[in-house]
C-alpha positions as a printed Julia matrix, in Angstrom:
151×3 Matrix{Float64}:
 72.47  -110.44  57.31
 72.19  -114.07  56.38
 69.14  -115.44  54.65
 67.07  -117.88  56.68
 65.56  -120.77  54.72
 61.81  -120.6   55.08
 58.69  -122.2   53.74
 55.89  -119.92  52.56
 52.44  -121.48  52.6
 48.76  -120.69  53.05
 47.62  -120.3   56.65
 46.03  -123.42  58.12
 43.44  -123.7   60.91
 46.2   -125.0   63.21
 48.1   -121.71  62.73
 45.46  -119.72  64.6
 47.27  -119.41  67.98
 50.57  -118.28  66.47
 48.83  -116.03  63.92
 46.98  -114.32  66.78
 50.25  -113.84  68.65
 51.92  -112.36  65.56
 48.81  -110.27  64.83
 49.05  -108.81  68.34
 52.71  -107.91  67.68
 51.72  -106.29  64.38
 48.93  -104.27  65.99
 51.26  -103.22  68.83
 53.88  -102.07  66.3
 51.31   -99.82  64.65
 49.8    -98.82  68.02
 46.43  -100.07  66.77
 43.57  -101.23  68.98
 41.76  -103.78  66.85
 38.61  -105.09  68.55
 38.52  -108.82  69.29
 35.45  -109.21  67.07
 37.42  -107.81  64.11
 40.35  -110.13  64.8
 37.97  -113.08  65.04
 36.26  -112.14  61.77
 39.6   -111.6   60.02
 40.76  -115.09  60.99
 37.44  -116.56  59.87
 37.74  -114.85  56.47
 41.35  -116.04  56.1
 40.11  -119.62  56.34
 37.08  -119.09  54.09
 37.97  -120.15  50.53
 35.22  -117.88  49.18
 36.49  -114.74  50.95
 38.67  -112.14  49.28
 41.01  -112.15  52.31
 43.93  -114.55  52.31
 46.93  -115.14  54.52
 50.29  -116.72  53.83
 52.71  -117.6   56.59
 56.48  -117.98  56.74
 57.76  -121.02  58.56
 61.37  -121.4   59.74
 62.52  -124.65  61.33
 58.9   -125.69  61.81
 57.85  -122.43  63.49
 55.6   -119.78  61.96
 57.56  -116.53  62.21
 55.68  -114.19  59.89
 52.55  -113.59  57.87
 51.11  -111.55  55.04
 47.38  -110.77  55.04
 46.08  -109.77  51.63
 42.86  -108.79  49.91
 42.41  -109.79  46.28
 39.82  -107.56  44.68
 38.41  -106.16  41.47
 39.23  -102.6   40.47
 38.3    -99.96  37.93
 41.67   -99.54  36.18
 42.25  -103.06  34.89
 40.18  -106.04  33.88
 42.13  -108.38  36.15
 41.95  -108.53  39.93
 44.63  -106.87  42.02
 46.15  -107.84  45.37
 46.41  -105.44  48.29
 49.02  -106.57  50.81
 47.33  -105.14  53.87
 49.51  -106.52  56.67
 53.01  -107.98  56.68
 54.73  -108.93  59.92
 57.85  -110.87  60.82
 58.89  -111.82  64.36
 61.54  -109.32  65.53
 64.1   -112.07  66.21
 64.27  -113.11  62.55
 63.97  -109.73  60.85
 66.72  -109.0   58.37
 67.15  -112.66  57.47
 65.07  -112.8   54.31
 61.68  -113.82  55.72
 59.87  -110.64  54.7
 61.48  -110.83  51.27
 60.36  -114.45  50.91
 56.76  -113.43  51.68
 56.91  -110.65  49.08
 58.54  -112.91  46.5
 55.82  -115.52  47.04
 53.17  -112.83  46.43
 54.98  -111.57  43.32
 55.0   -115.13  41.96
 51.31  -115.53  42.87
 50.57  -112.3   41.0
 52.05  -113.81  37.85
 50.42  -117.22  38.35
 46.97  -115.86  39.23
 47.01  -113.1   36.63
 46.61  -110.21  39.08
 47.23  -106.91  37.33
 49.26  -105.66  40.28
 50.32  -106.14  43.86
 50.42  -103.07  46.07
 50.88  -102.07  49.7
 51.66   -99.11  51.92
 53.56   -98.43  55.09
 54.31   -95.48  57.29
 56.84   -93.05  55.85
 59.04   -93.48  58.94
 59.08   -97.3   58.78
 62.61   -97.18  57.38
 63.52  -100.81  58.04
 60.5   -102.12  56.14
 61.0    -99.54  53.4
 64.54  -100.79  52.77
 63.01  -104.19  52.0
 60.11  -102.77  49.97
 62.45  -100.62  47.89
 64.07  -103.82  46.59
 60.7   -104.81  45.05
 59.2   -101.51  43.87
 59.52   -97.77  44.11
 57.08   -95.85  46.28
 54.68   -93.75  44.24
 53.62   -90.18  44.91
 50.1    -90.87  46.16
 48.91   -89.48  49.48
 46.38   -91.48  51.46
 43.21   -89.9   52.9
 41.02   -91.72  55.4
 37.48   -91.01  56.54
 36.34   -93.11  59.47
 32.82   -93.71  60.61
 32.53   -92.51  64.17
């Protein structure tokens, strides 16, 4: 597939409507029901320069077509912060054209520039399309995730 020229930049307040639309698509893909209050708080934290949450967006021909929500945090294995890529989503119509790769490349460059010890993420084992992209950047490790939720 051909690569689509895109601009990667920090999310701006004016991106809220399109981010919410893309966020809905992301949540639908993962069959996740995220309460409106959580979505509202996530967007608020994205815009807060003191929050650990950040969002970059991919813009093609003046339209935002993807995002990456990340959490930069301290950890116990290194002295530098690390970046958890929590959510990455690209509009279905432009998938396979380099937008997801551009978001990951931007984060890899930010890792070097900001001095993060590492950048990491996870996806479902059966998300083969995304995994083809991710495999170009890193190999999956052998960790298994466990989750305890408060009821």
